[in-house]
Tab-separated table of C-alpha atoms and ligand atoms in Angstrom:
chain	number	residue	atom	x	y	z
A	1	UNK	CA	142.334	78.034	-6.536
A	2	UNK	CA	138.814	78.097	-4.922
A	3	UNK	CA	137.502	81.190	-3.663
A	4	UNK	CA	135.265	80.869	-0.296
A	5	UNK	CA	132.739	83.641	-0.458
A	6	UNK	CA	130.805	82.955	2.799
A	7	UNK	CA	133.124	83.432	5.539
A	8	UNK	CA	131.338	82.106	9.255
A	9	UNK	CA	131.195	85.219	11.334
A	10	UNK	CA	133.759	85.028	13.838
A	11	UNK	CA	131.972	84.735	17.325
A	12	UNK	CA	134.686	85.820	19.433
A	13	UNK	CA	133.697	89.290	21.290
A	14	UNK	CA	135.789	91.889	22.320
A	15	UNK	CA	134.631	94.100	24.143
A	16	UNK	CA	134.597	91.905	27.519
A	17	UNK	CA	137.264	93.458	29.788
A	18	UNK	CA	140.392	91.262	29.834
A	19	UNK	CA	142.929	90.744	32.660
A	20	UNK	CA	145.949	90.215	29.893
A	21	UNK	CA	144.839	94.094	29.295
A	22	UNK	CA	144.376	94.926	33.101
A	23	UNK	CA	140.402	94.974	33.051
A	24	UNK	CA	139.838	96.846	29.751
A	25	UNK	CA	138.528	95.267	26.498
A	26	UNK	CA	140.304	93.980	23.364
A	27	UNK	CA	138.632	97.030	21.729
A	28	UNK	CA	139.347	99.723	23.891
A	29	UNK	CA	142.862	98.118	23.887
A	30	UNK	CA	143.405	98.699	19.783
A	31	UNK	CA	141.508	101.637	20.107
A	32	UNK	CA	143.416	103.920	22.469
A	33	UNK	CA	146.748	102.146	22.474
A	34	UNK	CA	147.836	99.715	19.861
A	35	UNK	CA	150.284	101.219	17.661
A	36	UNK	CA	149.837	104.316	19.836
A	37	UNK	CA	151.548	104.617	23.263
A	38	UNK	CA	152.756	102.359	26.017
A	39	UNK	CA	150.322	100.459	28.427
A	40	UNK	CA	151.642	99.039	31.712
A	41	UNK	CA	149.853	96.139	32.565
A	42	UNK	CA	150.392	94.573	36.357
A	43	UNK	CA	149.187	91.142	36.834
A	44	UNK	CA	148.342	90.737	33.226
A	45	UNK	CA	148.999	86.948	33.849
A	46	UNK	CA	148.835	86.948	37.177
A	47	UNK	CA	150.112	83.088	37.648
A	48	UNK	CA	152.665	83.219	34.915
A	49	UNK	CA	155.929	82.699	36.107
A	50	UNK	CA	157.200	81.316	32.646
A	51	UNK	CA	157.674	77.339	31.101
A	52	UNK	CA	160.402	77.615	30.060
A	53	UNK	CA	163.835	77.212	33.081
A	54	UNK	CA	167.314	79.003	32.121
A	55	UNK	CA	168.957	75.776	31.078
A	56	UNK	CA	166.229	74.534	28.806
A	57	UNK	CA	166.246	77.968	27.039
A	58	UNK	CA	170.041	77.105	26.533
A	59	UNK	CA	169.458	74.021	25.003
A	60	UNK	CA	167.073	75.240	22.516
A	61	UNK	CA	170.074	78.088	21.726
A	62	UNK	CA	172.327	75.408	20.917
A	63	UNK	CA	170.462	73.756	18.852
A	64	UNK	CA	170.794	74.035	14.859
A	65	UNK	CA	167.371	75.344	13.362
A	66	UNK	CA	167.005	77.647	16.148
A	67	UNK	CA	167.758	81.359	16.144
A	68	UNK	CA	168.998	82.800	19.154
A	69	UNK	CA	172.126	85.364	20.341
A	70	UNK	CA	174.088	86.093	23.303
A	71	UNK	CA	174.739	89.721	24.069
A	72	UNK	CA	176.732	90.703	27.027
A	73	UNK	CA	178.356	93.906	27.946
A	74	UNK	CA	181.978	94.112	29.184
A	75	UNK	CA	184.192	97.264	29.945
A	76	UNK	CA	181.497	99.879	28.240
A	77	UNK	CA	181.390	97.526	25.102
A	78	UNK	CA	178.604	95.479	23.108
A	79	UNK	CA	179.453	92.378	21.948
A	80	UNK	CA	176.726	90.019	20.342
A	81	UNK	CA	177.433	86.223	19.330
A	82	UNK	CA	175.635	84.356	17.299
A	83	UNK	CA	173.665	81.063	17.737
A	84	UNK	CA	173.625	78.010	17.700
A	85	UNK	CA	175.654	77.515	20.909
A	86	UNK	CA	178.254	74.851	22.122
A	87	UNK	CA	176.781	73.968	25.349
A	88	UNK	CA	180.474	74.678	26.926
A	89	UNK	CA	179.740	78.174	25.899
A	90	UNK	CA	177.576	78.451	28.607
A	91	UNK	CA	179.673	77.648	31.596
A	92	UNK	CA	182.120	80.435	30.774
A	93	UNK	CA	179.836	83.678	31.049
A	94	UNK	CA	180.902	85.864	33.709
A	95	UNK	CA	177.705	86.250	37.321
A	96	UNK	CA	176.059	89.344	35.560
A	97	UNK	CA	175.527	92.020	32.279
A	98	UNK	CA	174.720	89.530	29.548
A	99	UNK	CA	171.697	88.222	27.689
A	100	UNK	CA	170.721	85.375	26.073
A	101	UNK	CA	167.649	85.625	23.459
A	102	UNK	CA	165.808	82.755	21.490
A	103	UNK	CA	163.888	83.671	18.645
A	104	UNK	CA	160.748	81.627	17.632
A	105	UNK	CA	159.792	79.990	20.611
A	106	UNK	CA	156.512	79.063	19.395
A	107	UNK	CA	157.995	76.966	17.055
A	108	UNK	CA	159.031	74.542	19.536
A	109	UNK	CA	157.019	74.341	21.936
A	110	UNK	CA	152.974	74.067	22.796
A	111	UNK	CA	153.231	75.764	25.850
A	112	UNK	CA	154.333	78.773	23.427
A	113	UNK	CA	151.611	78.435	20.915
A	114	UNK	CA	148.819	78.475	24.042
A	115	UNK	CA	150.279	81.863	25.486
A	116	UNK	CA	150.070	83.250	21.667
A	117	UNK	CA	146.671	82.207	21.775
A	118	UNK	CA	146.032	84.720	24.372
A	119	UNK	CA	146.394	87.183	22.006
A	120	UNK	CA	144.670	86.562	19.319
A	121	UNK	CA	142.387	89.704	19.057
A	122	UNK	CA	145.535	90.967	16.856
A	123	UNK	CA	145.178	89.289	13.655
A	124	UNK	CA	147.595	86.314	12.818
A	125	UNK	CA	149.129	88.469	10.286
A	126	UNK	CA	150.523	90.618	12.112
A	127	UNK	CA	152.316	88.534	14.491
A	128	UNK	CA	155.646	87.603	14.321
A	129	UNK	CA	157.186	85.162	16.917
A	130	UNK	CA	157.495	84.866	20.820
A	131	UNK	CA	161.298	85.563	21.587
A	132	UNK	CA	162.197	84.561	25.413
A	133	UNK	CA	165.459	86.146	27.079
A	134	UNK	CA	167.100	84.770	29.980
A	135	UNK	CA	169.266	87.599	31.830
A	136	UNK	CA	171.627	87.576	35.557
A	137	UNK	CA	172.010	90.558	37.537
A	138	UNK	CA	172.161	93.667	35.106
A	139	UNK	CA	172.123	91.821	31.776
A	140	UNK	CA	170.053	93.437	29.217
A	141	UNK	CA	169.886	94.609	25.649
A	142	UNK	CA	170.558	98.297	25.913
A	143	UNK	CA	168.750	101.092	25.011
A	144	UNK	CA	166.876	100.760	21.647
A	145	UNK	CA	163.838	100.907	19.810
A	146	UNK	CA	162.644	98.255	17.867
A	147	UNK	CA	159.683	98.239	14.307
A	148	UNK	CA	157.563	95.848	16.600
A	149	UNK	CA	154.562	96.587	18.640
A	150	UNK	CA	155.876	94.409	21.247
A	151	UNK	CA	154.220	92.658	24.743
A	152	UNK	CA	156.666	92.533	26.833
A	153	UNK	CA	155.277	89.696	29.532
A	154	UNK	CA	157.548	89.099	32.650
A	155	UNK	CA	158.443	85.887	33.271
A	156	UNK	CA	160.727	84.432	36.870
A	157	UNK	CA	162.262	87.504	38.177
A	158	UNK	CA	162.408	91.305	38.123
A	159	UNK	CA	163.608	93.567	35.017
A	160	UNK	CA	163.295	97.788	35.546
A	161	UNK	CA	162.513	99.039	32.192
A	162	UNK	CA	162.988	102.151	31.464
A	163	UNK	CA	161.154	103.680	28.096
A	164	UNK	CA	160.876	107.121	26.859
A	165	UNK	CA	159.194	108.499	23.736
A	166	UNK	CA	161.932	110.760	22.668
A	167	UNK	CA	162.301	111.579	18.884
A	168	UNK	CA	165.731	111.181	18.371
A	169	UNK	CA	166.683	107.594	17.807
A	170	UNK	CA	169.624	108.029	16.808
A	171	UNK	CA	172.486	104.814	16.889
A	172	UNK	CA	175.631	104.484	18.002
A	173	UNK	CA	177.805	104.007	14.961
A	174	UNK	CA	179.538	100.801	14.495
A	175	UNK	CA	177.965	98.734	17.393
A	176	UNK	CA	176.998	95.474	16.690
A	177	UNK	CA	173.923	96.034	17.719
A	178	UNK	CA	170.891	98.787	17.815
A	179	UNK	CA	171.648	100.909	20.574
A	180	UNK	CA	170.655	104.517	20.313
A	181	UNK	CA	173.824	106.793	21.074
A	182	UNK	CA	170.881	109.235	23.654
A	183	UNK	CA	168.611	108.186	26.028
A	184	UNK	CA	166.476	109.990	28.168
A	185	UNK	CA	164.623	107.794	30.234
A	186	UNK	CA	161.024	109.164	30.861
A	187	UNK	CA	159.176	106.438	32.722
A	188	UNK	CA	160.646	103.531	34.901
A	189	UNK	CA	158.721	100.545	35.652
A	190	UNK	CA	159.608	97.256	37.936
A	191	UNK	CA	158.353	94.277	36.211
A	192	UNK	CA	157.946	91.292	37.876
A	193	UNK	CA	156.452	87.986	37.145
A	194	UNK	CA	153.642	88.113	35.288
A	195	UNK	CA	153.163	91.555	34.191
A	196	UNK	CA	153.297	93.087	31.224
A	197	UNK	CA	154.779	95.973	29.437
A	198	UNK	CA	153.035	97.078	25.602
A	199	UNK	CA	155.691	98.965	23.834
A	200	UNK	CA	153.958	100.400	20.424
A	201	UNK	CA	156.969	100.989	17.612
A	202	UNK	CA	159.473	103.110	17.843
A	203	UNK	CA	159.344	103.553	21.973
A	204	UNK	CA	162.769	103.689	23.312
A	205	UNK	CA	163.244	100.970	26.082
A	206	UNK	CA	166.202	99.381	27.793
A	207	UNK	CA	164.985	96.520	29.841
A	208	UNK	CA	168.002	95.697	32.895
A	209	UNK	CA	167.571	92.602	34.755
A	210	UNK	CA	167.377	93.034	38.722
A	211	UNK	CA	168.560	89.224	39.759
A	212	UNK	CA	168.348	86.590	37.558
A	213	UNK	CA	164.994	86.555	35.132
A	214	UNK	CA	163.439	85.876	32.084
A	215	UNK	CA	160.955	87.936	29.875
A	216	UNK	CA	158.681	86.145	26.820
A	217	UNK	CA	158.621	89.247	24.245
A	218	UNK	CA	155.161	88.636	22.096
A	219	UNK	CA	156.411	90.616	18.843
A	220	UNK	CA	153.912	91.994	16.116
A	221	UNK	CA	156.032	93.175	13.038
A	222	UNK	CA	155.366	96.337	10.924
A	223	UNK	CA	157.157	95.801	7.583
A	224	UNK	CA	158.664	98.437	6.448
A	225	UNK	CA	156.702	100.211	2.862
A	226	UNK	CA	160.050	99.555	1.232
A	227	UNK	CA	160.295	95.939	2.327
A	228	UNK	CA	155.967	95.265	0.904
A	229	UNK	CA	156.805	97.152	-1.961
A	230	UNK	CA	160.450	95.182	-2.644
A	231	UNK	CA	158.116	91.715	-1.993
A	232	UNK	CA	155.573	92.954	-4.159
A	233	UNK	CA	157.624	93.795	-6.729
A	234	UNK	CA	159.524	90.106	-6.433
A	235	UNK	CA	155.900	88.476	-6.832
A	236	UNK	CA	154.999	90.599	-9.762
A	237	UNK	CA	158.361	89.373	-11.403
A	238	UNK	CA	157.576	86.284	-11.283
A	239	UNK	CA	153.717	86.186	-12.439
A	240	UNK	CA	153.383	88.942	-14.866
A	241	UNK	CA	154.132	88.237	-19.053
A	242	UNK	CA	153.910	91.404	-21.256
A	243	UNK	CA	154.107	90.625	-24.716
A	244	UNK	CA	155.499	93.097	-27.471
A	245	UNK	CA	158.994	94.187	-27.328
A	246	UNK	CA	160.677	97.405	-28.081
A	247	UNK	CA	160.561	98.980	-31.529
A	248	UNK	CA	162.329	101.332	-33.118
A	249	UNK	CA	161.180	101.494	-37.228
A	250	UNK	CA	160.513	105.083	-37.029
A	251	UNK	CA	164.728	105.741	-35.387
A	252	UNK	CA	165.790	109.476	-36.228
A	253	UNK	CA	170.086	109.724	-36.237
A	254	UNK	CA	171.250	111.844	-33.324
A	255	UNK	CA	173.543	114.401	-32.563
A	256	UNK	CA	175.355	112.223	-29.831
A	257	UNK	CA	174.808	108.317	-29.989
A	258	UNK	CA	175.688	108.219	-26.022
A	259	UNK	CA	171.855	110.171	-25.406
A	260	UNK	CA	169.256	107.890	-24.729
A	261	UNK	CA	166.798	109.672	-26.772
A	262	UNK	CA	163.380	110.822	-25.451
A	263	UNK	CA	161.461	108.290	-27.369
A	264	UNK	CA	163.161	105.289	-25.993
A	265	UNK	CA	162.161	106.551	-22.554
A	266	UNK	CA	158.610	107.247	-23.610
A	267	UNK	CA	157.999	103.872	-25.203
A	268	UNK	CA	159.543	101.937	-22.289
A	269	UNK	CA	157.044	104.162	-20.412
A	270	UNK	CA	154.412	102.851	-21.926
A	271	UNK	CA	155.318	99.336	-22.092
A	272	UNK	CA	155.512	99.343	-18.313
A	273	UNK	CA	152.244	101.126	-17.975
A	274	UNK	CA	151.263	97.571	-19.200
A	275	UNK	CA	151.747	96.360	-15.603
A	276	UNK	CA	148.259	96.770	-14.065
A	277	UNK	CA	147.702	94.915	-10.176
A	278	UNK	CA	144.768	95.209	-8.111
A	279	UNK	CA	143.479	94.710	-4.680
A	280	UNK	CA	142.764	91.132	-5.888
A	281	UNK	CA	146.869	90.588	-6.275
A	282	UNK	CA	147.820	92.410	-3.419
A	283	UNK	CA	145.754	90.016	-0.962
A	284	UNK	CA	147.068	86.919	-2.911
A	285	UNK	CA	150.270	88.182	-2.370
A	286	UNK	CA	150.237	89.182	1.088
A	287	UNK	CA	148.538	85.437	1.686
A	288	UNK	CA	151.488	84.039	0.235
A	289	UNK	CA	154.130	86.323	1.775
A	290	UNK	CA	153.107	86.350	5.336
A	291	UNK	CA	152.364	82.810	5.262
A	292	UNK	CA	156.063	82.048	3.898
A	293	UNK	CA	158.396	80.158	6.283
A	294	UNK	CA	160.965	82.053	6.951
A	295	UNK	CA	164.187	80.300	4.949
A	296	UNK	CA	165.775	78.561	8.628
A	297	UNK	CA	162.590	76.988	9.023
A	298	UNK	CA	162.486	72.926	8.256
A	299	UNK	CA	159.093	70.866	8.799
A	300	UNK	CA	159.465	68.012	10.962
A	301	UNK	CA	158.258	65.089	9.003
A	302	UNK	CA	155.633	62.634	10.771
A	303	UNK	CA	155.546	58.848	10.628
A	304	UNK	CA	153.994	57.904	7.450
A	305	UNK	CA	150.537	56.452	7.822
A	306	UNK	CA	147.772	55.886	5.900
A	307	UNK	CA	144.479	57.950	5.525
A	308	UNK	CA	142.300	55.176	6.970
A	309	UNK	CA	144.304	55.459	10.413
A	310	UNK	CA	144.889	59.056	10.292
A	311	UNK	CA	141.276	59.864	9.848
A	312	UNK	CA	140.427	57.389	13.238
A	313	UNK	CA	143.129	59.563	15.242
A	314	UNK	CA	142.026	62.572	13.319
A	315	UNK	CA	138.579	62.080	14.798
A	316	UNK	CA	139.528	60.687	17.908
A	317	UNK	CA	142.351	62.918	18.987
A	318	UNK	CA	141.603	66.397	16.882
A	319	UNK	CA	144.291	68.454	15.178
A	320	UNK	CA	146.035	71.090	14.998
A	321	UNK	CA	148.308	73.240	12.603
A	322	UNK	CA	151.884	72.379	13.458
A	323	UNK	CA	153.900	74.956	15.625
A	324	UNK	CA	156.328	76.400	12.210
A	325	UNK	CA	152.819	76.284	10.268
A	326	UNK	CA	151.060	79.610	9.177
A	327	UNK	CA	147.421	79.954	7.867
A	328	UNK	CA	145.729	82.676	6.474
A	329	UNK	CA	142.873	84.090	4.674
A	330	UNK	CA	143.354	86.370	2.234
A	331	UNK	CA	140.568	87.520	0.019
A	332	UNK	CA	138.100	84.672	1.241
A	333	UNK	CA	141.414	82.245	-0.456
A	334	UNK	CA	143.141	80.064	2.494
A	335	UNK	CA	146.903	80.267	2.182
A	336	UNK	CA	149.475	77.802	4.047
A	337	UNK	CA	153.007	78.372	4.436
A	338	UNK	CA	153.583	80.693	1.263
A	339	UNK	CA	150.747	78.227	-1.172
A	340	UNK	CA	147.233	79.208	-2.175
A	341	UNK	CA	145.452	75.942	-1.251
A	342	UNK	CA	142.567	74.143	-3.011
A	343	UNK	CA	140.174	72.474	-0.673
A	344	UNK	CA	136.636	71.875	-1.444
A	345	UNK	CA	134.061	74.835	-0.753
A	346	UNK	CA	131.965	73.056	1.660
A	347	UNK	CA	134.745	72.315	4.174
A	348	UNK	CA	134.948	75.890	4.716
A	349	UNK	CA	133.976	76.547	8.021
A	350	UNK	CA	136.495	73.527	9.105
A	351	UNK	CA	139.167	75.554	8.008
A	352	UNK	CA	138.044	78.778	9.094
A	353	UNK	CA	137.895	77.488	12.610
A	354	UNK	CA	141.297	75.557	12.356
A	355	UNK	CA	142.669	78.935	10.683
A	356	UNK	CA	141.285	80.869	13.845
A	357	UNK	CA	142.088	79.203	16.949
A	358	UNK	CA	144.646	76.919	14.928
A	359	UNK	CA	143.043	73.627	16.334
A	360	UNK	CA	140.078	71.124	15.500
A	361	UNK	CA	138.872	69.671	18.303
A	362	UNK	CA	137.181	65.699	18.201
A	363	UNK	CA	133.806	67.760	19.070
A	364	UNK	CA	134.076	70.144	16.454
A	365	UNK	CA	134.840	67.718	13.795
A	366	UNK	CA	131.770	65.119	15.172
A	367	UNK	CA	129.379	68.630	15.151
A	368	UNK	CA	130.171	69.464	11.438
A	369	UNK	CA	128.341	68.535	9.172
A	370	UNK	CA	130.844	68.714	6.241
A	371	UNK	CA	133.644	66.300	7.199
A	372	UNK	CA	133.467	64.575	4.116
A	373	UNK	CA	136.283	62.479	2.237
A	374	UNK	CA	138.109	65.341	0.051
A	375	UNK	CA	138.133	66.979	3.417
A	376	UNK	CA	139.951	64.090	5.371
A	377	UNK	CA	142.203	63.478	2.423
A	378	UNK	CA	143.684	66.910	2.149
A	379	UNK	CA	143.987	66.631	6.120
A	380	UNK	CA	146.141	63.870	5.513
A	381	UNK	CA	148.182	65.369	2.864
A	382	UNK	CA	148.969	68.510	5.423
A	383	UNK	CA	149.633	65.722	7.968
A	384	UNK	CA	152.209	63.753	5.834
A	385	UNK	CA	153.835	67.332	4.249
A	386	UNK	CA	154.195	68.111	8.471
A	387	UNK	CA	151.787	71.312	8.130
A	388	UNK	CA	149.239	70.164	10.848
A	389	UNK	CA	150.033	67.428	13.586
A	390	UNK	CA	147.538	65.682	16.002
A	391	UNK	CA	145.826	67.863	18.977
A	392	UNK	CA	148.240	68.172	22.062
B	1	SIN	C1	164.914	91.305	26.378
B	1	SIN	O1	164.056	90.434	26.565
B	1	SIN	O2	165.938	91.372	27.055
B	1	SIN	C2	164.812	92.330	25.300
B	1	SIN	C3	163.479	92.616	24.819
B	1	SIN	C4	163.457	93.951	24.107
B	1	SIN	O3	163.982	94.912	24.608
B	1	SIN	O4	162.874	94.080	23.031
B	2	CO	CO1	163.173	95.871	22.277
């Protein structure tokens, strides 16, 4: 592993006012409501109607590596199916009260990866996927709250959302899916195309479509400490050796052999006092967990071809990492889906920029001076393992 120890200032600023945040800055933005309290933003996109039409967000429900659900509610009940979908599934729903949801949208599509882009003053690790839902007349999840900070962007239609900040999020018992058993709606909003609702965690919502219409949920997960420190745990597992075992020459006889004696439990104490971690491990394991595909994920594979001709389309055409692909910095190390990576030090800022905006362009690659051979060669490897693909 190679450690980079002069990170390239990122150049981005962000304190210009934004129209995705209705006029204020990126920094005012994290500063007075990320992970704080609601922010309705009309005409945060204000030609976005969507790219995605009902039927193609069906087909990408029925197909195999994709995660998606239908929800629908019939006679005062929630039922929830699973994906992937028979397409004859679809011509049997009743005109109105059900939802269909795809999960990872930005793994299929560019269109997806450009709107993420958008919001890129949250960093990459944070960010989880870009769900779309496609609802009728009065379809909808139901009230819930969700461990997201969430952007909830309108596409094609109208959806009322009601939210409310109330403390008791409690759930119905036995549903099949989160719905808290109280609501009390305290704000309602009209959505429509192109606006956008920020819901920090915990926020109870219940989104109900007006018509038919579609909303692209940008999704920015807060593990929970018991999940980081269940992972953390897992990666210490597997890397840490302590040496010794347990010894007992100095054993007294007691009263009742069932008692595990005092001195057992202070010696097993001290043997796990023996695991030590720093900061140092805790960013070279968050690299490699957030960076992990999750376990539905499968890399397309390219057409084989050889470093000679991928380095002329390389140059010519630019790259960029492939839409399952994940890259992060952790600790001045680069990790890609779930691996510390070794690339020579002086291709640094290469990475850094194809890290950040997740693309190479032919202009940035003729500007830098540091395209050299180990460079193009691990390019090619990432190319050939289906990690980065050629510039769209
Ligand atoms: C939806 O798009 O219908 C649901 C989004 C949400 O409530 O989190
Ligand atoms: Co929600």
């Amino acid at each position: 592993m190679r450690y980079h120890r002069s990170m390239k200032k990122n150049s981005n600023s962000h304190s210009a006012p934004l129209t995705l945040l209705g006029g204020i800055s990126a920094e005012t933005f994290l500063k007075e409501y990320w992970h704080k309290k609601p922010l309705l933003i009309r005409g945060a996109m204000p030609d976005f109607e969507g790219f995605l039409t009902p039927n193609e967000l069906a087909g990408l429900a029925c197909e195999e590596d994709v995660q998606s659900r239908l929800i629908s509610y019939v006679k005062k009940v929630w039922k929830l199916e699973q994906g992937p979908f028979a397409e004859k599934r679809f011509a049997k729903l009743p005109d109105r009260d059900w939802t269909l949801l795809v999960q990872s949208v930005n793994h299929h599509m560019q269109e997806a990866n450009d709107l993420l882009q958008q919001f890129n003053f949250i960093p990459q690790a944070r960010l989880d996927d870009l769900m779309v839902s496609y609802a009728p007349d009065g379809g909808g999840v139901g009230p819930h709250f969700d461990s997201y900070d969430v952007f909830l962007l309108q596409g094609c239609g109208q959806r009322i959302w009601h939210i409310s900040e109330q403390e008791d999020l409690t759930l119905v018992e036995g549903a099949p899916l989160r719905i808290l058993k109280h609501f009390n709606t305290e704000q309602t909003f009209t959505l429509s195309a192109g606006d956008m609702l920020y819901l920090p965690p915990q926020v109870a919502h219940w989104g109900i479509a007006v018509g038919d219409c579609m909303t692209y949920s940008i999704g920015f997960r807060a593990p929970t400490a018991q999940e980081l420190a269940g992972k953390f745990l897992d990666y210490l597992h597997e890397r840490r050796r302590l040496s010794g075992r347990y010894a007992d020459p100095e054993l007294a006889p007691q009263a009742n052999s069932a008692v595990i004696g005092q001195a057992m439990v202070a010696q097993v104490s001290s043997i796990l006092d023996g695991l030590k971690w720093g900061d140092e491990d805790v960013a070279d394991f968050l690299g490699q967990y957030l960076t992990e595909p999750k376990s539905h994920v499968v890399f397309d594979s390219p057409k084989q071809i050889s470093q000679q001709a991928f380095e002329k389309r390389m140059k010519s055409q630019g790259i960029q990492l492939s839409f399952k692909s994940q890259l992060l910095i952790a600790n001045h190390v680069y990790y890609l889906n779930g691996e510390a990576i070794t690339i020579e030090a002086d291709a640094e800022n290469l990475l850094a920029q194809l890290s950040n905006t997740r693309k190479l362009t032919p202009q940035e690659m003729a500007e830098a001076t540091n395209l050299g051979d180990a460079f193009i060669a691990e390019m090619h490897a990432w190319y050939l393992a289906g990690c980065i693909i050629f510039l769209q």
